[in-house]
XYZ file of C-alpha atoms in Angstrom:
370
model
C -1.457 -9.375 24.412
C 2.233 -8.120 22.696
C 3.036 -4.368 24.412
C 1.735 -1.103 22.665
C 5.187 0.122 21.964
C 7.384 0.596 18.679
C 10.228 -1.583 18.144
C 13.240 0.433 19.014
C 14.860 -0.853 15.378
C 12.132 0.295 13.139
C 14.155 3.481 12.011
C 17.257 1.185 11.278
C 15.300 -1.277 8.967
C 13.527 1.574 7.097
C 16.926 3.010 6.582
C 18.209 -0.477 5.439
C 15.533 -1.180 3.153
C 15.796 2.373 1.967
C 19.258 1.678 0.733
C 18.315 -1.364 -0.771
C 16.067 0.083 -3.315
C 18.270 2.968 -4.121
C 20.446 0.299 -4.904
C 18.367 -1.612 -7.228
C 17.805 1.953 -8.731
C 20.889 3.452 -9.083
C 22.202 0.068 -10.709
C 19.108 0.373 -13.385
C 20.304 3.864 -13.472
C 24.068 3.131 -14.280
C 23.218 0.275 -16.968
C 21.271 2.624 -19.136
C 23.909 5.085 -19.237
C 26.743 2.714 -19.873
C 24.070 1.818 -23.377
C 23.972 5.154 -24.078
C 28.076 6.270 -23.909
C 28.512 2.773 -25.740
C 26.798 3.535 -28.620
C 27.746 7.076 -28.540
C 23.885 8.091 -28.665
C 23.122 12.174 -28.118
C 19.583 11.137 -26.404
C 18.059 7.697 -24.727
C 15.378 6.567 -22.885
C 14.585 3.828 -20.820
C 10.479 2.976 -21.203
C 9.147 0.661 -18.768
C 5.594 -0.934 -18.361
C 3.113 0.975 -15.839
C 1.698 -2.413 -13.630
C -1.810 -0.503 -12.956
C -1.823 0.655 -16.806
C -0.003 -1.305 -19.052
C 1.198 1.730 -20.783
C 4.965 2.613 -20.773
C 6.183 5.628 -19.115
C 9.690 7.164 -19.020
C 11.558 5.858 -16.229
C 15.400 6.712 -17.123
C 16.361 9.728 -19.729
C 19.495 11.368 -21.001
C 19.002 14.610 -23.355
C 14.709 14.943 -22.460
C 12.956 17.715 -20.991
C 11.829 17.169 -17.629
C 8.198 17.882 -19.408
C 8.902 15.428 -22.101
C 9.766 12.603 -19.392
C 6.497 13.089 -17.142
C 3.994 13.232 -20.043
C 5.360 10.557 -22.678
C 3.056 7.728 -22.296
C 2.996 5.008 -25.028
C 0.402 2.119 -25.707
C 1.654 -1.365 -27.481
C 0.907 -0.510 -30.975
C 1.487 3.091 -30.811
C 4.544 4.944 -32.080
C 8.336 3.595 -32.619
C 8.330 2.246 -29.086
C 5.005 0.819 -28.824
C 5.369 -0.775 -32.048
C 8.934 -2.433 -30.861
C 6.424 -4.042 -27.810
C 3.750 -5.236 -29.904
C 6.375 -7.068 -32.323
C 8.936 -7.910 -29.839
C 11.476 -6.921 -31.988
C 14.499 -4.657 -32.368
C 14.379 -1.813 -34.941
C 17.405 -0.045 -36.388
C 16.761 3.175 -38.626
C 19.774 4.648 -40.035
C 18.377 6.624 -42.755
C 14.921 8.650 -40.732
C 12.166 6.899 -41.734
C 10.849 3.652 -39.984
C 10.339 0.624 -42.090
C 6.407 0.704 -41.130
C 3.520 3.103 -40.924
C 4.055 4.343 -37.077
C 0.498 4.673 -35.693
C 0.742 8.059 -33.365
C 3.058 9.752 -35.714
C 6.345 9.684 -36.675
C 10.174 9.255 -35.362
C 11.625 12.731 -35.588
C 15.051 11.413 -35.673
C 17.273 10.690 -38.514
C 19.011 7.465 -36.675
C 18.099 5.711 -33.980
C 17.837 1.830 -31.899
C 14.976 0.466 -29.959
C 15.533 -2.451 -27.850
C 12.349 -4.682 -25.914
C 13.088 -5.572 -22.247
C 12.175 -9.257 -22.426
C 11.018 -11.047 -19.178
C 9.191 -14.334 -19.972
C 8.667 -13.852 -23.358
C 6.639 -10.476 -22.147
C 8.102 -6.814 -23.304
C 8.399 -5.048 -19.921
C 10.447 -1.946 -21.292
C 12.105 -0.407 -24.309
C 15.403 1.037 -24.945
C 15.729 3.793 -27.169
C 19.184 5.544 -27.930
C 18.995 8.571 -30.676
C 21.181 10.607 -33.176
C 24.985 9.725 -32.533
C 27.167 12.486 -30.907
C 29.099 12.231 -34.364
C 26.116 12.682 -36.952
C 26.913 9.240 -38.030
C 23.804 6.371 -38.470
C 23.850 3.587 -36.102
C 25.051 0.469 -37.281
C 24.538 -3.325 -36.346
C 27.514 -3.259 -33.670
C 25.018 -1.245 -31.933
C 22.334 -2.559 -32.221
C 23.652 -6.130 -30.912
C 25.263 -3.870 -27.642
C 22.045 -2.582 -26.958
C 20.528 -5.961 -27.219
C 22.691 -7.712 -25.092
C 22.499 -4.767 -22.463
C 18.384 -5.116 -22.684
C 18.956 -8.255 -21.435
C 20.934 -7.130 -18.371
C 18.246 -4.702 -17.897
C 15.508 -7.364 -17.827
C 17.881 -9.340 -15.218
C 18.021 -6.470 -13.112
C 14.213 -5.580 -13.004
C 12.932 -9.554 -12.083
C 15.743 -9.113 -9.581
C 13.961 -5.934 -8.220
C 10.925 -7.635 -8.455
C 11.909 -10.774 -6.601
C 13.328 -8.412 -3.729
C 9.706 -6.499 -3.676
C 7.450 -9.598 -3.591
C 9.846 -11.019 -0.851
C 9.544 -8.096 1.037
C 5.857 -7.828 0.822
C 5.735 -11.932 2.306
C 7.991 -10.163 4.804
C 5.641 -7.984 5.821
C 2.491 -9.650 5.366
C 0.421 -11.579 7.905
C 0.167 -15.335 6.416
C -3.238 -16.025 8.178
C -5.409 -12.646 7.105
C -2.969 -11.325 4.745
C -3.314 -8.014 5.773
C 0.275 -6.019 7.030
C 2.085 -7.615 9.995
C 3.326 -5.990 13.275
C 7.108 -5.511 11.367
C 4.779 -3.254 8.339
C 3.155 -1.605 11.073
C 5.974 -0.153 13.214
C 7.574 1.278 9.970
C 4.571 2.972 8.588
C 3.740 4.776 11.544
C 6.753 5.955 11.828
C 6.805 7.060 8.460
C 3.337 8.426 8.832
C 3.675 10.152 11.799
C 6.565 12.372 10.543
C 4.834 12.889 7.610
C 1.704 14.168 9.326
C 4.232 16.998 11.503
C 5.659 17.701 8.357
C 2.284 18.516 6.171
C 0.676 19.788 9.801
C -2.126 17.053 9.706
C -3.604 14.992 11.906
C -2.881 10.937 11.664
C -5.413 8.511 13.203
C -5.309 5.161 14.032
C -7.593 2.434 15.061
C -6.866 -0.606 17.495
C -9.891 -3.272 17.177
C -10.129 -6.338 19.347
C -12.049 -9.686 19.126
C -14.373 -9.845 22.078
C -14.301 -13.105 23.705
C -11.540 -14.380 21.410
C -10.189 -16.839 24.246
C -13.276 -18.327 25.062
C -13.867 -19.061 21.083
C -10.742 -20.676 20.716
C -11.297 -22.498 23.881
C -14.506 -23.554 22.687
C -14.453 -24.644 19.363
C -10.568 -24.774 18.872
C -8.054 -22.543 16.575
C -9.472 -23.935 13.478
C -12.630 -21.934 14.798
C -10.588 -18.979 15.917
C -8.489 -18.729 12.858
C -11.528 -18.485 10.639
C -13.164 -16.003 12.989
C -9.851 -13.987 12.671
C -10.111 -14.160 8.545
C -13.776 -12.838 8.945
C -12.575 -9.987 11.092
C -10.229 -8.978 8.446
C -12.393 -9.370 5.838
C -14.414 -6.768 7.141
C -11.495 -4.466 7.623
C -9.946 -5.039 3.965
C -13.999 -3.839 3.222
C -14.166 -0.801 5.452
C -10.779 0.654 5.233
C -10.130 3.715 2.648
C -7.783 2.927 -0.409
C -4.280 4.404 1.478
C -4.989 3.351 4.774
C -3.072 0.942 6.508
C -4.906 -2.348 7.809
C -2.651 -4.622 10.080
C -2.730 -7.579 11.903
C -0.863 -6.168 15.225
C -0.905 -9.221 17.667
C -3.429 -12.615 18.510
C -7.028 -10.830 18.195
C -5.809 -7.279 18.220
C -5.642 -5.350 14.838
C -4.196 -2.015 13.996
C -5.457 0.434 11.270
C -3.425 3.292 10.646
C -5.657 6.216 8.775
C -3.094 9.344 6.931
C -4.735 12.457 7.161
C -7.669 11.852 9.290
C -9.417 13.504 12.358
C -11.661 11.854 15.010
C -14.885 11.946 12.411
C -13.309 10.390 9.720
C -11.935 7.638 11.959
C -15.055 7.058 13.434
C -16.999 6.914 10.007
C -13.866 4.079 8.890
C -15.154 2.729 12.758
C -18.515 2.170 11.664
C -18.100 0.310 8.325
C -15.915 -1.760 10.279
C -18.802 -2.863 12.229
C -21.432 -2.559 9.261
C -19.054 -5.026 7.556
C -18.608 -7.373 9.842
C -22.148 -7.691 10.298
C -22.139 -9.064 6.828
C -19.484 -11.657 7.011
C -19.512 -15.594 7.064
C -19.334 -16.679 10.685
C -18.105 -20.352 11.161
C -20.726 -23.288 11.205
C -20.250 -23.382 15.192
C -20.480 -19.967 16.399
C -23.977 -20.017 14.320
C -25.204 -22.915 15.525
C -24.510 -22.180 19.001
C -25.967 -18.721 18.652
C -22.722 -16.755 19.393
C -21.890 -13.439 17.397
C -19.134 -11.866 16.100
C -18.376 -9.216 18.692
C -15.522 -6.336 18.408
C -14.078 -3.572 19.896
C -12.431 -0.124 18.661
C -10.460 2.461 20.006
C -9.666 5.740 18.270
C -6.545 8.205 19.012
C -5.314 10.757 16.360
C -1.712 12.560 16.128
C -0.327 15.050 17.109
C -2.934 16.067 19.173
C -3.477 14.310 22.072
C -0.862 11.914 21.522
C 2.545 13.660 21.144
C 4.737 10.721 19.269
C 4.126 7.552 17.506
C 4.292 5.399 21.095
C 1.461 7.529 22.658
C -0.942 7.084 19.813
C -0.644 3.789 20.083
C -0.761 3.583 23.813
C -4.049 6.075 23.586
C -5.805 3.733 20.565
C -5.501 0.793 22.854
C -6.941 2.479 26.411
C -9.350 3.768 23.991
C -10.516 0.128 22.764
C -10.043 -1.446 26.284
C -12.514 1.334 27.209
C -14.972 0.339 24.098
C -14.435 -3.063 25.714
C -15.781 -2.540 28.992
C -18.700 -0.282 27.745
C -21.922 -2.079 28.062
C -23.530 0.048 24.746
C -20.917 1.181 22.844
C -18.309 -0.762 20.518
C -15.985 2.526 20.177
C -14.259 4.884 22.138
C -12.104 7.655 21.236
C -9.381 9.489 23.498
C -10.499 12.897 23.800
C -7.753 15.597 22.648
C -8.280 18.303 25.211
C -8.280 16.255 28.624
C -6.858 13.016 27.513
C -10.328 11.239 28.718
C -11.826 8.513 26.575
C -14.855 9.305 25.568
C -17.258 7.032 23.623
C -18.123 7.465 20.512
C -22.253 7.472 19.530
C -21.714 4.266 17.146
C -24.527 1.721 18.650
C -24.083 -1.922 18.320
C -25.229 -4.039 15.298
C -26.663 -7.225 15.140
C -23.104 -9.716 14.905
C -20.993 -7.246 16.202
C -21.926 -6.894 19.787
C -23.162 -8.897 22.623
C -25.860 -6.278 23.238
C -27.154 -6.090 19.771
C -30.922 -5.637 20.955
C -31.486 -2.661 22.892
C -34.278 -0.709 23.047
C -34.814 2.556 21.596
C -35.272 4.572 25.479
C -32.197 3.056 25.913
C -30.338 4.400 23.628
C -32.104 7.978 24.233
C -31.140 7.149 27.834
C -27.778 7.116 26.824
C -27.712 10.011 24.720
C -29.004 12.499 27.160
C -26.544 10.901 29.634
C -23.455 10.869 27.367
C -23.973 14.740 26.213
């Protein structure tokens, strides 16, 4: 099992990636501003498609108020920009009125040019320039110039998306499709810094598959891989939208829970156990009557853990405390005394080796733990 310590180059790697992203964004902004200057436009906007909604929003602008940039949202077919998106054809207007009926209102400028940003025959954006500085209407030469620049913007977007895709692959575990250790190190550093600035808690879950080595030795790595995939599926189904589920290493998983205290983390841990009960197990384990058993440790930052490394160590130690407990599969690190106390999350079928405990034994455990 890898030592629960953050790699020292995590901050440097984050800085390099931030610089790359900034360079790509700066290049896009530079191309946009050059386009505006070449055609002597007074106002301009670059609208890009929003993946979540397919609406087009303003990414870069010149001569527009900040509230306009934030509020403008165009759907294909709506307004001039929406018409250009839907038709996939450029539009040059010299005399104030578009040569078609515009759904969503008329354009207010006397002369304007709108050019689609095309990628693989799909409109991914629109470049709009309105009103020349000299008061004259735009010309065909301006349209040709903007169409050439639109091609460069499209190439820049493709390069940016490819870089993002490669980055995602570099930070994804190929077996479980959870984030990998590299992404974990980077995000944990960022989230601990954010928790300090915002003065809120951050929780970390460390999860380990019980007797995983025995499963591998008896049934082979193929079955072991299926078990890891099943646990990963349970984790994905249980975590919140903004949590960071990670395959930490081997049969150990880590989940970063932003803005979460021990109670919130315990609810997520409970859901993981419940989801693990429903996932399909390999046939070899079912035939042998071997249940899936996991142990979960919980720790919070900045109390009691004072830094990212201490948070990982505390959650890891709590996880081993849960693993040694005969009745409880989840333990937390106590904030005040730095002691590890079991949470009242009882075993459930296919999650714990001791799922069939009697009510009386549970009652005795409750009395002894309070």
